[in-house]
């Protein structure tokens, strides 16, 4: 059953003087309940645009997006969603527990539940020893980990993560990967964007490859490898993108 | 309402850690304190000078706090991308904007109270406890500061920081001059000039309405009726400013 869905989701950025940049072009996606779904693509391919449209931060030029059958601006739907932005920044003057408490209050969680969640999450992301440290003293990896904890404060059914392993060292990447698999076992649906192919390969049930705002491929890794006669994800990634670029070049007569 | 309050409280805490506002406050207290330097004047003239300088300092430095506090309230959240983590929580965009306004209002209020306490302390020191007229003047200054905050916040929902700061100061200055301008222009027969002045007079809030200090300093009384109507006038413009802020922020892509 699709818990996240987009129908011909399109986003064009208007830069004035009739200049338009395509952020996303008629994307149709369905993310099923309980799966880990990865959006892959080079920089500027539309991964973050897609996530922002799903979360109601951006408005679509055309098409529709739904989470749990609700539109992205539905307040009740957001009660069940957790989000980790790319390279997260938080309020410098807060400590980790204070940040989590602030976000918990926005979900109207009860004090007892909040306290228990904070302890549990700090333990989970291994920041329990940094409880009194202000966020301005956090390293990039620590910020990523507190961000992950913040995205889980409401015990969400759906977790949307934009480049969750950016800034993490190999051990941090492994821990995040294990955490995602653990969350999947708990029945959570996870939608993540990344350009770290190996991470995606190890955790995602299905993937989508984006390039220049277009959805080029969608399916399980095995299925896509067969379809594109690729040996692994990297090979698949290169083949789909090169094929698209060649088609585009052919259209404009610029064949190399 | 609760979420608006939470955003406001967070804005207040964040701003209280910024050095800019403390520097402005220290300057204000120095200026208010310096008004005591006019001790070579007669006691009555010195008191007038203390009141005049203090009212002006509270209004001017309060306006600086209101402009700078509101200027960064939304833009910092966008620049630092913390806004993504807020707007993806179950809060409405209107909760965010109004929360920001409440947060800035709290900062302006705290600083206004500190400056007022210092000024009143000075009056007590001069053995001239403040009368009701002094409080009427302060009340109107406070509402003027609220209006300045609302306008700067509204501009911040659809302009850059640089444009916002220029516009806010422009409106602050023009808002104090429109009534003089209107008086001058009434002598001209040029329809375009008169039309433009009328338009400015209507669009830009007349901040001079909130200025009763010249009368109070020389011992004149201002009625509660005037104070009440001016507060209503301020609230009306503030509601328009906040409506503009909500309108633009609802449509804003981040």
XYZ file of C-alpha atoms in Angstrom:
510
model
C 0.000 0.000 0.000
C 1.438 3.402 -0.999
C 1.944 5.653 1.994
C 3.754 8.333 -0.033
C 2.622 9.145 -3.542
C 3.326 11.731 -6.198
C 1.294 12.190 -9.365
C 2.947 14.057 -12.233
C 4.710 16.140 -9.632
C 6.370 19.067 -11.372
C 8.412 21.975 -10.143
C 9.774 24.722 -12.350
C 11.824 27.546 -10.911
C 11.119 30.827 -12.645
C 14.210 32.984 -12.797
C 12.669 35.948 -14.580
C 12.902 37.104 -18.189
C 11.206 33.867 -19.322
C 14.055 31.770 -17.902
C 12.937 28.573 -16.250
C 14.896 25.849 -14.527
C 13.325 22.429 -14.233
C 13.449 21.214 -10.638
C 11.197 18.220 -11.179
C 9.309 17.027 -14.247
C 6.132 14.924 -13.989
C 7.416 12.555 -11.342
C 5.217 9.605 -10.378
C 6.384 7.792 -7.263
C 4.811 5.379 -4.832
C 6.539 4.504 -1.589
C 5.027 1.516 0.154
C 4.395 1.218 3.843
C 7.291 -0.346 5.744
C 9.909 -0.074 3.001
C 13.143 1.870 2.743
C 13.024 3.834 -0.469
C 16.084 5.614 -1.797
C 16.164 8.561 -4.169
C 19.468 8.687 -5.994
C 20.879 11.256 -8.318
C 23.749 13.621 -8.974
C 23.783 17.103 -7.471
C 20.931 19.221 -8.796
C 18.956 16.205 -9.982
C 15.804 17.118 -8.041
C 16.164 14.861 -4.978
C 15.823 17.622 -2.400
C 13.170 19.406 -4.485
C 11.077 16.226 -4.409
C 11.419 15.928 -0.613
C 10.616 19.623 -0.102
C 7.490 19.304 -2.238
C 6.395 16.282 -0.221
C 6.904 18.215 3.007
C 5.106 21.356 1.843
C 8.206 23.562 1.976
C 7.913 24.169 -1.772
C 4.745 24.435 -3.845
C 4.383 22.336 -7.007
C 4.078 23.983 -10.424
C 1.811 21.074 -11.394
C 0.850 17.642 -10.122
C 0.123 16.402 -6.646
C 1.895 14.902 -3.651
C 0.362 12.884 -0.855
C 1.605 11.479 2.417
C -0.805 9.055 4.109
C -3.376 10.235 1.582
C -3.138 13.828 2.845
C -1.696 16.859 1.112
C 1.718 18.092 2.275
C 0.261 21.024 4.244
C -1.997 18.903 6.422
C -1.080 19.529 10.065
C -2.404 16.171 11.302
C -0.321 14.298 8.745
C 2.843 16.063 9.944
C 2.239 14.607 13.398
C 3.327 11.240 11.934
C 6.339 12.404 9.910
C 9.957 12.922 10.916
C 12.378 14.915 8.758
C 16.141 15.303 8.707
C 17.364 18.085 6.378
C 20.688 17.978 4.570
C 23.571 19.419 6.617
C 21.278 20.341 9.488
C 21.829 23.476 11.549
C 20.061 24.061 14.817
C 19.782 26.709 17.494
C 23.347 27.261 18.704
C 22.493 28.221 22.242
C 20.505 25.054 22.988
C 21.902 21.799 24.316
C 20.936 18.505 22.686
C 18.214 17.682 25.263
C 16.833 21.263 25.034
C 16.598 21.007 21.243
C 14.758 17.688 21.477
C 12.440 19.130 24.151
C 11.629 22.120 21.922
C 10.727 19.895 18.975
C 8.783 17.527 21.234
C 6.718 20.501 22.424
C 5.782 21.281 18.796
C 4.325 17.776 18.594
C 2.456 18.446 21.876
C 4.043 15.400 23.504
C 3.394 14.912 27.215
C 6.246 15.692 29.605
C 6.739 12.076 30.699
C 6.780 10.802 27.126
C 9.153 13.623 26.124
C 11.601 12.847 28.943
C 11.613 9.151 28.120
C 12.059 9.808 24.371
C 14.936 12.236 24.977
C 16.838 9.731 27.126
C 16.171 6.922 24.666
C 17.177 8.941 21.580
C 20.331 10.418 23.101
C 21.359 6.886 23.979
C 20.499 5.700 20.461
C 22.608 8.344 18.695
C 25.311 8.105 21.353
C 25.120 11.708 22.501
C 24.200 10.965 26.115
C 27.672 12.097 27.194
C 27.219 15.483 25.506
C 24.009 16.457 27.309
C 25.366 19.742 28.641
C 27.187 20.771 25.489
C 25.680 23.633 23.485
C 25.048 22.812 19.834
C 27.536 25.450 18.682
C 30.269 23.191 20.059
C 28.983 20.114 18.194
C 30.996 18.614 15.341
C 29.351 18.070 11.947
C 28.837 14.403 12.737
C 27.300 15.196 16.123
C 24.905 17.668 14.464
C 23.886 14.977 12.003
C 23.251 12.579 14.890
C 21.238 15.054 16.972
C 19.311 15.839 13.781
C 18.506 12.177 13.388
C 17.361 12.046 17.015
C 15.236 15.176 16.448
C 13.597 13.570 13.427
C 12.610 10.607 15.619
C 11.311 12.575 18.618
C 7.656 12.014 17.678
C 8.204 8.304 16.994
C 7.134 8.917 13.375
C 5.553 6.371 11.087
C 7.318 7.980 8.129
C 10.882 9.170 8.179
C 12.166 11.455 5.425
C 15.929 11.884 5.378
C 17.839 14.195 3.054
C 21.406 12.927 2.693
C 21.482 11.356 6.172
C 25.102 10.203 6.053
C 26.698 13.443 4.844
C 29.353 14.491 7.320
C 29.454 11.163 9.123
C 32.619 9.092 9.475
C 32.566 5.413 8.381
C 31.504 4.257 11.850
C 28.747 6.896 11.948
C 27.595 5.740 8.501
C 27.473 2.141 9.660
C 25.539 3.087 12.818
C 23.031 5.108 10.782
C 22.621 2.208 8.374
C 21.969 -0.193 11.238
C 19.534 2.262 12.788
C 17.580 2.549 9.545
C 17.318 -1.230 9.288
C 16.218 -1.386 12.917
C 13.544 1.259 12.262
C 12.358 -0.684 9.245
C 11.922 -3.740 11.442
C 9.721 -1.616 13.680
C 7.477 -1.014 10.677
C 8.576 2.534 9.817
C 8.574 3.754 6.247
C 11.785 5.521 5.283
C 12.302 7.766 2.283
C 15.869 8.946 1.890
C 17.865 10.807 -0.673
C 21.538 10.207 -1.141
C 24.388 10.207 -3.597
C 26.300 7.621 -1.592
C 25.551 4.599 -3.735
C 26.998 2.016 -1.361
C 24.793 3.216 1.505
C 21.685 3.075 -0.642
C 22.626 -0.335 -2.030
C 22.850 -1.789 1.464
C 19.633 -0.516 2.989
C 17.057 0.327 0.334
C 14.300 -2.034 -0.780
C 13.584 0.053 -3.857
C 15.289 2.970 -5.503
C 14.523 5.802 -7.883
C 17.199 7.488 -9.990
C 16.694 11.173 -10.708
C 18.572 13.308 -13.198
C 17.851 16.896 -14.249
C 14.473 16.704 -12.532
C 13.407 13.560 -14.373
C 12.715 10.183 -12.855
C 14.837 7.831 -14.968
C 14.459 4.498 -13.220
C 12.311 3.064 -10.464
C 12.247 -0.384 -8.905
C 14.220 -2.913 -6.886
C 17.963 -2.960 -7.402
C 17.904 -6.485 -8.831
C 15.044 -5.664 -11.183
C 16.727 -2.507 -12.442
C 20.090 -4.246 -12.859
C 18.399 -6.828 -15.077
C 16.442 -4.209 -16.997
C 19.503 -2.083 -17.714
C 21.947 -5.022 -17.891
C 24.008 -3.487 -15.132
C 26.371 -5.338 -12.828
C 25.864 -3.183 -9.736
C 24.292 0.083 -8.577
C 27.196 2.214 -9.763
C 26.997 0.657 -13.215
C 23.221 1.113 -13.239
C 23.560 4.735 -12.134
C 26.072 5.584 -14.856
C 24.091 3.752 -17.557
C 20.756 5.417 -16.811
C 22.266 8.879 -16.608
C 24.435 8.502 -19.720
C 21.491 7.106 -21.647
C 19.336 10.100 -20.658
C 22.092 12.587 -21.507
C 22.623 10.952 -24.915
C 18.883 11.065 -25.666
C 18.753 14.735 -24.699
C 21.822 15.491 -26.791
C 20.267 13.662 -29.754
C 17.121 15.787 -29.421
C 19.154 18.968 -29.638
C 21.417 17.519 -32.357
C 24.468 17.718 -30.133
C 25.549 14.069 -30.386
C 29.012 13.327 -29.057
C -1.971 29.320 20.130
C 0.346 27.125 22.223
C 2.667 26.520 19.278
C 2.734 30.222 18.487
C 3.820 30.821 22.079
C 6.532 28.137 21.838
C 7.951 29.694 18.661
C 7.797 33.107 20.325
C 9.613 31.889 23.415
C 12.309 30.283 21.289
C 12.717 33.521 19.289
C 12.980 35.490 22.524
C 15.632 33.157 23.990
C 17.641 33.205 20.777
C 17.554 36.996 20.463
C 18.488 37.541 24.099
C 21.786 35.865 23.317
C 22.604 38.328 20.537
C 25.073 41.042 21.494
C 23.569 43.669 19.153
C 20.546 44.242 21.365
C 22.655 44.623 24.516
C 24.855 47.177 22.790
C 21.781 49.186 21.766
C 20.428 48.933 25.323
C 23.718 50.105 26.839
C 23.785 53.077 24.453
C 20.206 53.934 25.405
C 21.001 53.827 29.124
C 24.100 55.981 28.584
C 22.052 58.589 26.694
C 19.297 58.589 29.336
C 21.924 58.856 32.085
C 23.731 61.626 30.190
C 20.611 63.794 30.286
C 21.528 64.403 33.930
C 24.597 66.297 32.730
C 22.445 69.372 32.146
C 22.744 70.228 35.824
C 23.948 73.757 34.950
C 20.327 74.537 34.021
C 17.667 75.504 36.541
C 15.994 72.560 38.298
C 12.836 72.913 36.219
C 14.710 73.142 32.911
C 16.925 70.229 33.865
C 13.851 68.090 34.538
C 12.405 69.046 31.151
C 15.697 68.116 29.527
C 15.847 64.744 31.321
C 12.297 63.932 30.187
C 12.860 65.107 26.620
C 16.154 63.274 26.128
C 14.896 60.134 27.883
C 11.658 59.919 25.866
C 13.624 60.446 22.655
C 16.237 57.848 23.636
C 13.613 55.261 24.615
C 11.783 55.834 21.337
C 14.862 55.888 19.076
C 16.790 53.000 20.649
C 13.549 51.063 21.061
C 12.942 51.536 17.329
C 16.462 50.220 16.609
C 15.742 47.132 18.728
C 12.370 46.626 17.074
C 13.866 46.910 13.578
C 16.917 44.726 14.203
C 14.974 42.174 16.262
C 12.303 41.763 13.587
C 14.753 41.969 10.702
C 16.561 38.776 11.668
C 13.616 36.923 13.204
C 12.583 35.161 9.998
C 15.622 35.632 7.759
C 17.981 33.916 10.235
C 15.719 30.862 10.352
C 15.784 30.727 6.542
C 19.502 31.418 6.225
C 20.424 28.785 8.809
C 17.780 26.430 7.398
C 16.339 25.774 10.864
C 13.029 26.745 9.290
C 12.923 23.359 7.515
C 12.841 21.602 10.844
C 10.011 23.876 12.039
C 7.716 23.936 9.021
C 7.862 20.156 8.758
C 6.457 19.900 12.279
C 2.699 20.124 12.879
C 2.622 23.905 12.976
C 0.890 26.331 10.651
C 2.874 28.966 8.806
C 0.697 31.546 10.551
C 1.801 30.114 13.950
C 5.379 30.607 12.831
C 4.934 34.244 11.707
C 2.823 35.292 14.687
C 5.146 33.400 17.038
C 8.063 35.351 15.613
C 6.163 38.596 16.180
C 5.389 37.660 19.789
C 9.022 36.721 20.350
C 10.286 40.050 19.032
C 7.585 41.891 20.989
C 8.822 40.246 24.184
C 12.387 41.411 23.464
C 11.189 44.953 22.739
C 9.036 44.909 25.883
C 11.847 43.720 28.178
C 14.246 46.332 26.811
C 11.535 49.000 26.976
C 10.880 48.131 30.639
C 14.604 48.307 31.462
C 14.947 51.740 29.827
C 11.743 52.954 31.502
C 12.817 51.758 34.959
C 16.149 53.553 34.510
C 14.387 56.745 33.391
C 11.856 56.646 36.240
C 14.677 55.957 38.693
C 16.320 59.119 37.389
C 13.102 61.093 37.972
C 12.860 59.778 41.541
C 16.508 60.683 42.040
C 15.582 64.227 40.991
C 12.731 64.093 43.512
C 10.154 64.437 40.763
C 8.126 61.219 40.660
C 6.534 60.543 37.254
C 2.927 61.615 36.782
C 0.245 60.013 34.644
C 1.255 62.107 31.617
C 4.709 60.493 31.639
C 3.104 57.040 31.547
C 0.795 58.086 28.697
C 3.857 59.146 26.695
C 5.604 55.846 27.421
C 2.488 53.852 26.533
C 2.293 55.497 23.113
C 6.014 54.987 22.525
C 5.539 51.278 23.279
C 2.707 50.954 20.752
C 4.804 52.771 18.168
C 7.590 50.230 18.751
C 5.125 47.346 18.314
C 4.013 48.841 15.016
C 7.619 49.255 13.834
C 8.251 45.575 14.712
C 5.172 44.432 12.803
C 6.084 46.441 9.704
C 9.712 45.214 9.650
C 8.522 41.631 10.137
C 6.003 42.012 7.302
C 8.683 43.395 4.967
C 10.936 40.476 5.928
C 8.459 37.963 4.526
C 8.999 39.112 0.954
C 12.192 41.184 0.780
C 15.903 40.715 1.404
C 17.492 41.891 4.669
C 19.224 44.792 2.933
C 16.032 46.047 1.278
C 14.090 45.492 4.495
C 16.453 47.563 6.622
C 16.393 50.431 4.101
C 12.594 50.310 3.848
C 12.087 50.062 7.625
C 14.271 53.093 8.325
C 12.713 54.962 5.407
C 9.225 54.291 6.776
C 10.361 55.224 10.278
C 11.665 58.591 9.078
C 8.835 59.271 6.624
C 6.296 58.172 9.247
C 7.588 60.946 11.504
C 7.538 63.523 8.727
C 4.289 62.864 6.825
C 2.177 65.213 8.937
C 4.701 68.051 8.427
C 4.878 67.200 4.727
C 1.105 67.271 4.447
C 0.939 70.698 6.090
C 3.567 72.047 3.683
C 2.009 70.491 0.597
C -1.434 71.875 1.396
C -0.074 75.248 0.334
C 0.770 73.973 -3.153
C -1.715 73.689 -6.011
C 0.222 70.965 -7.832
C -2.240 68.052 -7.978
C 0.435 65.373 -8.471
C 2.460 66.478 -5.449
C -0.703 66.716 -3.336
C -1.875 63.296 -4.562
C 1.465 61.655 -3.797
C 1.568 63.212 -0.343
C -1.981 62.097 0.378
C -1.095 58.570 -0.720
C 2.021 58.506 1.485
C 0.029 59.977 4.371
C -2.525 57.173 4.088
C -0.186 54.253 3.379
C 2.612 55.055 5.801
C 1.570 55.019 9.447
C 1.907 58.452 10.962
C 4.376 57.767 13.758
C 4.133 61.395 14.825
C 0.672 60.570 16.218
C 2.468 58.575 18.922
C 4.698 61.516 19.805
C 3.191 63.502 22.656
C 6.442 64.126 24.459
C 6.772 67.737 23.259
C 3.480 68.542 24.981
C 4.188 66.536 28.122
C 7.652 68.016 28.595
C 6.269 71.564 28.653
C 3.578 70.530 31.104
C 0.560 70.202 28.807
C -1.959 67.435 29.369
C -2.982 64.866 26.768
C -6.378 63.251 27.197
C -6.980 59.523 27.576
C -9.286 59.857 24.581
C -6.369 60.857 22.354
C -4.178 58.089 23.804
C -6.948 55.504 23.243
C -7.608 56.533 19.641
C -3.891 56.557 18.844
C -3.509 53.061 20.302
C -6.448 51.903 18.153
C -4.830 53.565 15.131
C -1.607 51.667 15.899
C -3.438 48.370 16.347
C -5.215 48.846 13.014
C -1.934 49.408 11.148
C -0.327 46.536 13.084
C -3.138 44.180 12.024
C -2.642 45.253 8.396
C 1.127 44.658 8.697
C 0.638 41.205 10.238
C -1.965 40.319 7.601
C 0.562 41.243 4.888
C 3.195 39.136 6.680
C 0.861 36.129 6.830
C -0.274 36.569 3.226
C 3.247 36.602 1.809
C 4.669 33.937 4.115
C 1.849 31.500 3.301
C 2.945 31.666 -0.343
C 6.665 31.835 0.245
C 8.886 29.025 -0.967
C 11.904 28.314 1.150
